[in-house]
Coordinates of C-alpha atoms and ligand atoms in Angstrom, one line a residue:
M709 CA 106.8 86.9 97.7
N710 CA 104.6 86.7 94.6
I711 CA 100.9 86.1 94.6
R712 CA 99.5 85.1 91.3
I713 CA 96.1 84.2 90.0
K714 CA 95.5 81.2 87.7
V715 CA 92.4 79.9 86.1
G716 CA 92.4 76.1 85.9
T717 CA 91.7 72.9 87.7
V718 CA 93.7 70.6 90.1
E719 CA 93.7 67.8 87.6
K720 CA 96.8 69.3 85.9
E721 CA 98.2 71.3 88.9
S722 CA 101.6 69.9 89.7
A723 CA 102.1 71.9 92.8
E724 CA 104.2 71.1 95.9
I725 CA 101.1 71.5 97.9
L726 CA 97.4 72.2 97.3
A727 CA 95.5 74.1 100.1
F728 CA 91.8 73.3 100.4
Y729 CA 89.4 75.1 102.8
L730 CA 86.7 73.3 104.7
Y731 CA 83.8 74.2 106.9
E732 CA 83.3 72.2 110.1
D733 CA 79.5 71.9 109.6
L734 CA 79.5 70.9 105.9
P735 CA 80.6 67.8 103.9
I736 CA 83.0 68.3 101.0
A737 CA 81.3 70.6 98.6
D738 CA 84.0 71.7 96.3
D739 CA 84.4 69.9 93.0
M740 CA 88.2 70.0 93.0
L741 CA 88.4 68.6 96.5
T742 CA 85.9 65.9 95.5
Y743 CA 88.2 65.0 92.6
C744 CA 91.2 64.7 94.9
D745 CA 89.3 62.8 97.5
N746 CA 88.2 60.2 94.8
A747 CA 91.7 60.0 93.5
L748 CA 93.0 59.4 97.0
H749 CA 90.6 56.6 97.7
N750 CA 88.3 58.8 99.8
I751 CA 90.8 59.5 102.5
V752 CA 89.6 63.0 103.0
S753 CA 85.9 62.2 103.4
E754 CA 86.8 59.2 105.6
L755 CA 88.9 61.5 108.0
I756 CA 86.0 64.0 108.1
K757 CA 83.4 61.3 108.7
K758 CA 85.5 59.8 111.6
K759 CA 86.0 63.3 113.0
E760 CA 89.7 62.8 112.7
F761 CA 89.8 66.1 110.9
V762 CA 87.3 68.7 112.2
A763 CA 87.5 71.9 110.2
K764 CA 87.6 74.4 113.1
L765 CA 89.1 77.7 112.3
N766 CA 92.9 77.5 111.6
K767 CA 93.0 73.7 112.2
T768 CA 95.2 72.0 109.5
L769 CA 96.1 68.6 108.2
I770 CA 98.7 67.7 105.5
L771 CA 98.4 64.5 103.4
P772 CA 100.8 63.1 100.9
T773 CA 99.3 62.1 97.5
Y774 CA 101.7 59.4 96.4
G775 CA 101.4 60.4 92.8
K776 CA 97.7 59.8 92.6
I777 CA 97.3 63.4 91.5
P778 CA 99.9 65.7 90.1
A779 CA 100.3 67.8 93.3
K780 CA 102.7 66.3 95.8
R781 CA 100.6 67.0 99.0
I782 CA 97.3 68.4 100.0
M783 CA 96.6 70.6 103.0
L784 CA 93.2 70.9 104.6
V785 CA 92.5 74.2 106.4
G786 CA 89.5 74.8 108.7
L787 CA 87.3 77.8 108.4
G788 CA 84.8 77.0 111.2
K789 CA 81.1 77.2 110.6
K790 CA 79.9 78.2 107.2
K791 CA 77.3 80.7 108.5
E792 CA 79.9 82.4 110.7
V793 CA 82.5 83.0 108.1
T794 CA 83.8 86.6 108.0
L795 CA 86.5 88.5 106.1
D796 CA 88.8 88.0 109.1
K797 CA 88.3 84.3 109.2
V798 CA 89.4 84.1 105.6
R799 CA 92.4 86.4 106.5
Q800 CA 93.3 84.1 109.4
A801 CA 93.0 80.9 107.3
A802 CA 95.2 82.5 104.7
G803 CA 97.7 83.4 107.3
T804 CA 97.7 79.9 108.7
T805 CA 98.2 78.5 105.2
A806 CA 101.2 80.7 104.5
S807 CA 102.9 80.2 107.9
I808 CA 102.6 76.4 107.7
V809 CA 103.9 76.2 104.1
Y810 CA 106.8 78.4 105.2
D811 CA 107.5 76.2 108.2
I812 CA 107.7 73.1 106.2
G813 CA 110.0 74.9 103.7
I814 CA 108.6 74.0 100.3
G815 CA 108.7 77.4 98.7
E816 CA 105.3 77.4 97.0
V817 CA 101.6 76.7 97.5
T818 CA 98.5 76.6 95.3
S819 CA 95.4 77.7 97.1
V820 CA 92.1 76.3 95.8
I821 CA 90.1 79.4 96.4
D822 CA 86.8 78.0 95.2
S823 CA 86.7 75.8 98.3
I824 CA 86.2 78.9 100.4
D825 CA 83.0 79.6 98.5
M826 CA 83.3 83.3 99.1
P827 CA 81.7 86.1 97.1
A828 CA 83.5 87.1 94.0
S829 CA 84.2 90.6 95.2
P830 CA 87.7 92.2 95.7
E831 CA 87.5 92.6 99.5
W832 CA 87.5 88.9 100.0
Y833 CA 90.6 88.5 97.9
Q834 CA 92.1 91.5 99.6
A835 CA 91.6 89.8 103.0
Y836 CA 93.1 86.6 101.8
T837 CA 96.2 88.4 100.4
E838 CA 96.6 90.4 103.6
G839 CA 96.5 87.3 105.7
C840 CA 99.2 85.5 103.6
L841 CA 101.6 88.5 103.5
L842 CA 101.1 89.6 107.1
A843 CA 101.7 86.1 108.5
L844 CA 105.1 86.0 106.7
Y845 CA 106.4 89.2 108.3
T846 CA 109.7 88.9 110.0
F847 CA 112.0 91.5 111.6
Q848 CA 115.6 90.3 111.3
K849 CA 117.5 93.5 110.4
Y850 CA 119.3 93.4 113.7
K851 CA 120.3 89.7 113.6
Y852 CA 123.9 89.0 112.9
V853 CA 123.6 85.3 113.8
L854 CA 120.5 84.3 111.7
P855 CA 118.2 81.6 112.9
E856 CA 118.2 78.3 110.9
E857 CA 117.8 79.0 107.2
K858 CA 114.4 78.3 105.8
K859 CA 113.4 78.2 102.2
E860 CA 111.7 81.3 101.2
L861 CA 108.0 81.0 100.4
K862 CA 108.2 82.4 96.9
T863 CA 104.9 81.9 95.2
I864 CA 101.3 81.6 96.3
T865 CA 99.0 80.7 93.4
L866 CA 95.3 81.3 93.8
L867 CA 93.6 78.7 91.6
L868 CA 90.2 79.8 90.3
S869 CA 87.9 77.6 88.2
H870 CA 85.9 80.5 86.7
K871 CA 87.5 83.0 84.4
E872 CA 84.9 85.7 85.5
T873 CA 86.3 85.8 89.1
S874 CA 89.8 86.6 88.0
K875 CA 89.0 90.3 87.6
P876 CA 87.8 91.0 91.1
A877 CA 90.5 88.6 92.3
Q878 CA 93.2 90.6 90.6
E879 CA 91.9 93.9 92.1
G880 CA 91.6 92.4 95.6
V881 CA 95.1 90.9 95.4
K882 CA 96.6 94.2 94.2
H883 CA 95.0 96.1 97.1
G884 CA 95.9 93.4 99.6
Q885 CA 99.6 93.7 98.5
I886 CA 99.6 97.4 98.8
I887 CA 98.0 97.3 102.3
A888 CA 100.1 94.4 103.6
D889 CA 103.2 96.3 102.4
A890 CA 102.1 99.4 104.3
V891 CA 101.4 97.4 107.5
C892 CA 104.8 95.8 107.3
F893 CA 106.4 99.2 106.8
T894 CA 104.6 100.4 110.0
R895 CA 105.6 97.3 111.9
D896 CA 109.3 97.8 110.9
L897 CA 109.2 101.3 112.1
I898 CA 107.7 100.3 115.5
N899 CA 110.0 97.3 116.0
T900 CA 113.1 99.5 115.2
P901 CA 115.0 100.5 118.4
A902 CA 114.6 104.1 119.5
Q903 CA 118.3 104.8 118.8
D904 CA 117.6 104.3 115.1
K905 CA 114.3 106.2 114.9
T906 CA 114.9 109.5 116.5
P907 CA 112.5 112.3 115.5
T908 CA 115.2 113.4 112.9
I909 CA 115.4 109.9 111.4
L910 CA 111.6 109.6 111.4
A911 CA 111.4 112.9 109.5
N912 CA 113.8 111.6 107.0
T913 CA 111.8 108.4 106.6
A914 CA 108.7 110.5 106.0
K915 CA 110.6 112.5 103.3
K916 CA 111.7 109.3 101.6
L917 CA 108.1 108.0 101.7
A918 CA 106.9 111.3 100.2
G919 CA 109.5 111.0 97.4
E920 CA 108.3 107.5 96.5
T921 CA 104.6 108.2 96.6
G922 CA 104.1 111.8 95.4
V923 CA 102.8 112.8 98.8
H924 CA 104.0 116.3 99.9
C925 CA 106.1 116.4 103.0
K926 CA 107.1 119.3 105.2
I927 CA 109.2 119.1 108.4
V928 CA 108.7 121.7 111.1
S929 CA 111.8 122.0 113.2
T930 CA 112.6 123.8 116.5
P931 CA 112.8 127.4 115.3
E932 CA 109.5 127.2 113.5
L933 CA 107.9 125.2 116.3
K934 CA 108.8 128.1 118.6
K935 CA 107.4 130.7 116.1
L936 CA 104.2 128.7 115.9
G937 CA 104.0 128.5 119.7
M938 CA 103.9 124.7 119.9
G939 CA 104.7 124.6 123.6
G940 CA 103.5 121.0 124.0
I941 CA 105.9 119.5 121.6
L942 CA 108.8 121.8 122.7
G943 CA 108.0 121.1 126.4
V944 CA 108.1 117.4 126.1
S945 CA 111.3 117.5 124.0
Q946 CA 113.2 119.6 126.6
G947 CA 114.6 116.6 128.5
S948 CA 116.2 115.0 125.4
N949 CA 119.2 116.0 123.3
Q950 CA 117.3 115.0 120.2
P951 CA 115.4 117.9 118.6
P952 CA 111.7 117.4 118.0
K953 CA 110.0 117.4 114.6
L954 CA 106.5 118.0 113.4
I955 CA 106.0 115.9 110.2
I956 CA 103.3 117.1 107.9
L957 CA 102.3 114.9 105.0
E958 CA 99.8 116.1 102.5
Y959 CA 98.1 113.9 99.9
N960 CA 95.9 115.1 97.1
I961 CA 95.8 118.5 98.7
H962 CA 94.6 120.3 95.6
A963 CA 91.7 117.9 94.8
K964 CA 88.4 119.8 94.2
N965 CA 85.1 118.7 95.8
Q966 CA 86.7 116.2 98.1
D967 CA 86.6 115.9 101.9
T968 CA 89.7 116.8 103.8
I969 CA 90.5 114.1 106.4
I970 CA 93.4 114.5 108.8
F971 CA 95.2 111.7 110.6
V972 CA 97.2 112.7 113.7
G973 CA 99.7 110.2 115.1
K974 CA 101.5 110.3 118.4
G975 CA 105.2 110.1 117.7
I976 CA 107.0 109.6 121.0
T977 CA 110.1 107.8 119.8
F978 CA 110.9 106.7 123.3
D979 CA 108.8 107.3 126.4
S980 CA 111.0 107.0 129.6
G981 CA 108.3 108.9 131.5
G982 CA 110.6 112.0 131.8
I983 CA 111.1 113.2 135.4
C984 CA 108.2 111.1 136.5
I985 CA 110.3 108.2 135.2
K986 CA 108.7 104.8 134.5
P987 CA 109.8 101.6 136.3
A988 CA 112.5 99.6 134.4
K989 CA 110.3 96.6 133.8
D990 CA 109.0 96.7 130.2
M991 CA 110.4 100.2 129.6
D992 CA 112.0 98.8 126.5
Q993 CA 108.6 98.4 125.0
M994 CA 108.3 102.2 125.1
K995 CA 110.1 102.3 121.8
S996 CA 106.6 101.6 120.4
D997 CA 105.2 104.9 121.7
M998 CA 105.3 106.1 118.1
S999 CA 102.9 103.5 116.9
G1000 CA 100.3 106.1 116.1
A1001 CA 102.9 108.0 114.0
A1002 CA 103.9 104.9 112.2
A1003 CA 100.3 103.9 111.5
V1004 CA 99.6 107.3 109.9
M1005 CA 102.7 107.0 107.7
G1006 CA 101.7 103.5 106.7
A1007 CA 98.1 104.4 105.9
M1008 CA 99.2 107.3 103.8
K1009 CA 101.6 105.2 101.9
A1010 CA 98.8 102.8 100.9
I1011 CA 96.2 105.4 100.3
S1012 CA 98.5 107.3 97.9
K1013 CA 99.4 104.1 96.1
M1014 CA 95.8 103.2 95.7
R1015 CA 95.1 106.7 94.5
L1016 CA 92.0 107.2 96.6
P1017 CA 90.3 110.5 95.8
Q1018 CA 90.1 112.3 99.2
R1019 CA 92.4 114.9 100.5
I1020 CA 94.4 113.3 103.3
I1021 CA 96.8 115.1 105.7
G1022 CA 99.1 113.4 108.2
L1023 CA 100.2 115.5 111.3
I1024 CA 102.9 113.7 113.2
P1025 CA 104.5 115.3 116.2
C1026 CA 107.7 113.5 117.1
T1027 CA 109.9 113.8 120.2
E1028 CA 111.6 111.6 122.8
N1029 CA 110.3 111.9 126.4
M1030 CA 113.5 111.9 128.5
P1031 CA 114.5 113.1 132.0
G1032 CA 117.5 115.3 130.9
S1033 CA 118.6 118.2 133.1
S1034 CA 116.4 120.7 131.1
A1035 CA 113.4 118.4 131.2
I1036 CA 110.0 119.7 131.9
K1037 CA 109.1 119.4 135.6
P1038 CA 105.9 118.5 137.4
G1039 CA 104.1 121.7 138.0
D1040 CA 105.4 123.5 134.9
I1041 CA 102.9 125.1 132.6
V1042 CA 102.9 124.8 128.8
K1043 CA 101.1 126.9 126.3
F1044 CA 99.8 125.2 123.1
Y1045 CA 99.4 126.3 119.5
S1046 CA 95.7 127.1 120.2
G1047 CA 96.7 129.5 123.1
K1048 CA 95.3 127.3 125.8
T1049 CA 97.5 126.3 128.7
A1050 CA 98.0 123.1 130.8
E1051 CA 99.6 122.3 134.0
V1052 CA 102.0 119.4 133.7
V1053 CA 101.2 117.4 136.8
N1054 CA 102.8 114.2 135.5
T1055 CA 105.5 114.3 132.8
D1056 CA 104.6 110.7 131.8
A1057 CA 101.3 112.0 130.4
E1058 CA 103.2 113.5 127.5
G1059 CA 101.3 112.1 124.6
R1060 CA 98.4 114.5 125.1
L1061 CA 100.8 117.5 125.2
I1062 CA 102.2 116.9 121.8
L1063 CA 98.8 115.9 120.4
A1064 CA 97.3 119.1 121.7
D1065 CA 99.5 121.2 119.4
A1066 CA 98.9 119.0 116.4
L1067 CA 95.1 118.9 116.9
G1068 CA 95.1 122.7 117.3
Y1069 CA 97.1 123.0 114.1
A1070 CA 94.6 120.7 112.3
E1071 CA 91.9 123.3 112.7
D1072 CA 93.7 125.6 110.2
Y1073 CA 93.0 123.1 107.4
K1074 CA 89.2 123.4 108.1
P1075 CA 89.0 119.6 108.0
D1076 CA 85.8 117.5 107.5
A1077 CA 87.1 114.9 109.9
V1078 CA 90.1 114.4 112.2
I1079 CA 91.2 111.1 113.6
D1080 CA 94.1 110.7 116.0
L1081 CA 95.9 107.5 116.9
A1082 CA 98.0 107.3 120.0
T1083 CA 99.4 104.8 122.4
L1084 CA 98.0 107.1 125.0
T1085 CA 97.2 105.3 128.3
G1086 CA 97.9 102.2 130.3
S1087 CA 94.4 102.7 131.5
C1088 CA 93.0 101.8 128.1
V1089 CA 95.0 98.5 128.3
V1090 CA 93.5 97.7 131.6
A1091 CA 90.0 98.4 130.3
L1092 CA 90.1 96.7 126.9
G1093 CA 93.2 94.5 126.9
T1094 CA 95.0 93.9 123.6
I1095 CA 91.7 93.1 121.7
A1096 CA 90.0 96.4 121.2
T1097 CA 91.2 100.0 120.5
G1098 CA 89.6 102.6 122.7
M1099 CA 87.5 105.2 120.9
A1100 CA 86.2 108.5 121.9
G1101 CA 85.0 111.4 119.9
N1102 CA 82.5 114.3 119.3
N1103 CA 80.7 113.1 116.2
E1104 CA 78.3 110.1 116.0
E1105 CA 78.6 109.7 112.2
L1106 CA 82.4 109.6 112.3
K1107 CA 82.4 107.1 115.2
K1108 CA 79.9 104.9 113.3
R1109 CA 82.1 104.9 110.2
I1110 CA 85.2 104.0 112.3
R1111 CA 83.3 101.2 114.0
I1112 CA 82.3 99.7 110.7
A1113 CA 85.8 100.0 109.3
G1114 CA 87.0 98.4 112.5
E1115 CA 84.7 95.4 112.0
K1116 CA 85.8 94.9 108.4
S1117 CA 89.5 95.2 109.0
W1118 CA 89.1 93.4 112.3
E1119 CA 90.9 96.2 114.0
R1120 CA 88.0 96.7 116.3
V1121 CA 87.2 99.7 118.4
W1122 CA 85.1 100.1 121.5
E1123 CA 83.7 103.4 122.6
L1124 CA 84.5 105.1 125.9
P1125 CA 82.1 107.9 127.1
L1126 CA 83.2 111.5 126.9
W1127 CA 80.5 112.8 129.3
D1128 CA 80.8 116.4 130.7
E1129 CA 81.2 115.1 134.2
Y1130 CA 84.6 113.6 133.3
Q1131 CA 85.8 117.0 132.2
E1132 CA 85.8 118.0 135.9
Y1133 CA 88.6 115.6 136.5
I1134 CA 91.2 117.7 134.5
K1135 CA 90.4 121.1 135.9
S1136 CA 93.4 123.0 137.1
D1137 CA 93.7 125.8 139.7
I1138 CA 96.2 127.8 137.8
A1139 CA 96.1 126.8 134.1
D1140 CA 93.2 126.1 131.8
I1141 CA 93.5 122.3 132.3
K1142 CA 96.0 119.8 133.9
N1143 CA 97.5 116.8 132.1
T1144 CA 96.2 114.1 134.4
G1145 CA 92.9 113.4 136.0
G1146 CA 93.9 111.2 138.9
P1147 CA 93.6 107.4 139.2
H1148 CA 90.1 107.0 137.8
A1149 CA 89.1 106.6 134.1
G1150 CA 92.6 107.4 132.8
A1151 CA 91.8 106.6 129.2
I1152 CA 88.7 108.9 129.3
T1153 CA 90.4 111.8 131.0
A1154 CA 93.2 111.6 128.4
A1155 CA 90.5 111.9 125.7
C1156 CA 88.9 114.7 127.6
F1157 CA 92.2 116.6 127.5
L1158 CA 92.3 116.1 123.7
S1159 CA 88.7 117.2 123.3
K1160 CA 89.6 120.7 124.4
F1161 CA 91.5 121.1 121.2
T1162 CA 89.1 119.5 118.8
E1163 CA 85.9 121.6 119.3
K1164 CA 85.8 123.0 115.8
Y1165 CA 85.6 119.8 113.7
P1166 CA 84.3 116.2 113.8
W1167 CA 86.9 114.2 115.7
V1168 CA 87.6 110.7 116.8
H1169 CA 90.5 109.6 119.1
L1170 CA 91.8 106.1 119.0
D1171 CA 93.8 104.8 122.0
I1172 CA 96.0 102.0 120.6
A1173 CA 98.1 101.4 123.7
G1174 CA 96.8 97.9 124.1
T1175 CA 96.4 96.9 120.4
S1176 CA 99.7 98.2 119.0
W1177 CA 101.8 95.4 120.5
C1178 CA 101.5 91.6 120.3
D1179 CA 102.9 89.4 123.1
K1180 CA 102.5 86.3 120.9
N1181 CA 102.1 85.2 117.3
T1182 CA 98.6 84.7 116.0
A1183 CA 97.3 83.6 112.6
Y1184 CA 98.6 86.7 110.9
T1185 CA 100.3 88.8 113.5
R1186 CA 103.8 88.3 114.8
K1187 CA 105.2 89.0 118.3
G1188 CA 106.1 92.7 118.4
A1189 CA 104.4 95.5 116.6
S1190 CA 100.9 94.7 115.2
G1191 CA 100.7 97.7 112.8
V1192 CA 97.2 98.4 114.1
G1193 CA 95.4 101.4 112.7
V1194 CA 96.9 101.1 109.2
R1195 CA 94.2 98.7 107.9
L1196 CA 91.5 100.5 109.8
L1197 CA 92.3 103.9 108.3
I1198 CA 92.6 102.5 104.8
Q1199 CA 89.3 100.7 105.1
L1200 CA 87.7 103.9 106.4
I1201 CA 88.9 105.9 103.4
Q1202 CA 88.2 103.1 100.9
D1203 CA 84.6 103.2 102.0
W1204 CA 84.4 107.0 102.4
T1205 CA 81.5 109.0 101.0
R1206 CA 81.0 112.8 101.4
F1207 CA 80.7 113.7 105.0
S1208 CA 78.2 116.4 105.9
Ligands
BES2745 N1 102.9 105.8 126.4 C1 102.2 105.7 127.7 C2 101.0 104.8 127.6 C3 101.3 103.3 127.4 C4 101.3 102.4 128.4 C5 101.4 102.8 126.1 C6 101.5 101.1 128.2 C7 101.6 101.5 125.9 C8 101.6 100.6 126.9 C9 101.8 107.1 128.1 O1 102.6 108.1 127.7 C10 101.7 107.1 129.6 O2 102.8 106.9 130.2 N2 100.5 107.2 130.1 C11 100.4 107.3 131.5 C12 99.5 108.4 131.9 C13 99.4 108.7 133.4 C14 100.7 109.2 133.9 C15 98.3 109.7 133.6 C16 99.7 106.0 132.0 O3 98.8 105.5 131.3 O4 100.1 105.4 132.9
MN2746 MN1 104.2 108.5 129.1
ZN2747 ZN1 103.7 107.8 126.0

């Protein structure tokens, strides 16, 4: 799909369809829409006056033009109230535009961007582009019998009336394309069945990504994991015949006078629960237990293509969690890279075990900030549903930055407390800690566990168990993997200033 920018007016635009954006609390303000309205005997203003079209967010109406203007049809797209417009509403309206044009199968659309009346800064064009491309995502690799053929949506033309806006528009579109490509890459990885994304396959995917982007990639396999004393990753992998891998991606590592930021992603390529096996219902969804890993890879793909200046490192521990005959057993004790030990009370609380090794290893880089993303707890889904990602951490400034990036990207986070009293829940009689804290505050006690390995640097944990998977289509997400975290991390780094 091609997104292009064109400076011009609708008077000469012979498009299949022209998309106009309207606010529910404003009359027609845009010159180009006024022109079309006049040419169409005021049908648009009449419909608005009679409230037959109310421009609520994502509401649409398509009208034929019967040759009165060069374009064959016009589409009205609602944006809601003018004062309440946000980047995400533009992203959504763009997604709605692209999905509807795709559905009617006409292959192209010209969007009259002036009608949005948005600031001429790249981030608005970035959001618009993201919305279009993310809405058109499909995952059909495994279909032999394809659903009814639809005409591909080949071109979206952003029509601007002022030449001066084309520069920020170009920049925003370029960034939006890179970002949407990264999110779709992440979605593909998550939607792929576990059989085709074993830790070894994921490691190869990371190597390929590194080759394409100039990121450095190192794969740590079993012998070296043993040498390093990564008992968490090794322990969880024992029940599977697939060997574990620790993927290390390094971007811009030799940059001078730049902060070092580490992303850690949980890479459980299938979570059966291990010996504490999960119920069969919805177990298939546990192929998505590597969503954190996929988000880190996607974010690094985009950050390297955008050539952002910071040093970024991705640490991605990957393994299956299976109940094979050598599987780790409830009561077993593992020793992590840091030397600390944990009693494995429940083999289904495996994410924190592999993250503990990676977070301990992160310390060696002397990072300025570490952010981990993990589909860590069902408890987080109970607390926040699929709307917000759970956040916990040890540094107010880093939490604030992530909160802001969350609002801008609309991958919002909500903080959970990491108070000392909660740490009591994970005390063990025979090891340093245990891997579950009982039935209460599961998302918090999981974060408490991680906090024992992050004491030496500013750290934020993001529990994406609820946000990584969509049960239904929305304006720009599709059923299945959401790709959450990718846009949040990119936004965070796009806005990054020296951290002290
Ligand atoms: N991968 C799961 C968490 C999860 C649940 C992700 C639902 C996405 C949707 C994690 O490994 C897990 O099993 N957590 C347990 C921990 C418990 C045993 C302490 C949970 O939340 O039930
Ligand atoms: Mn589990
Ligand atoms: Zn898991």
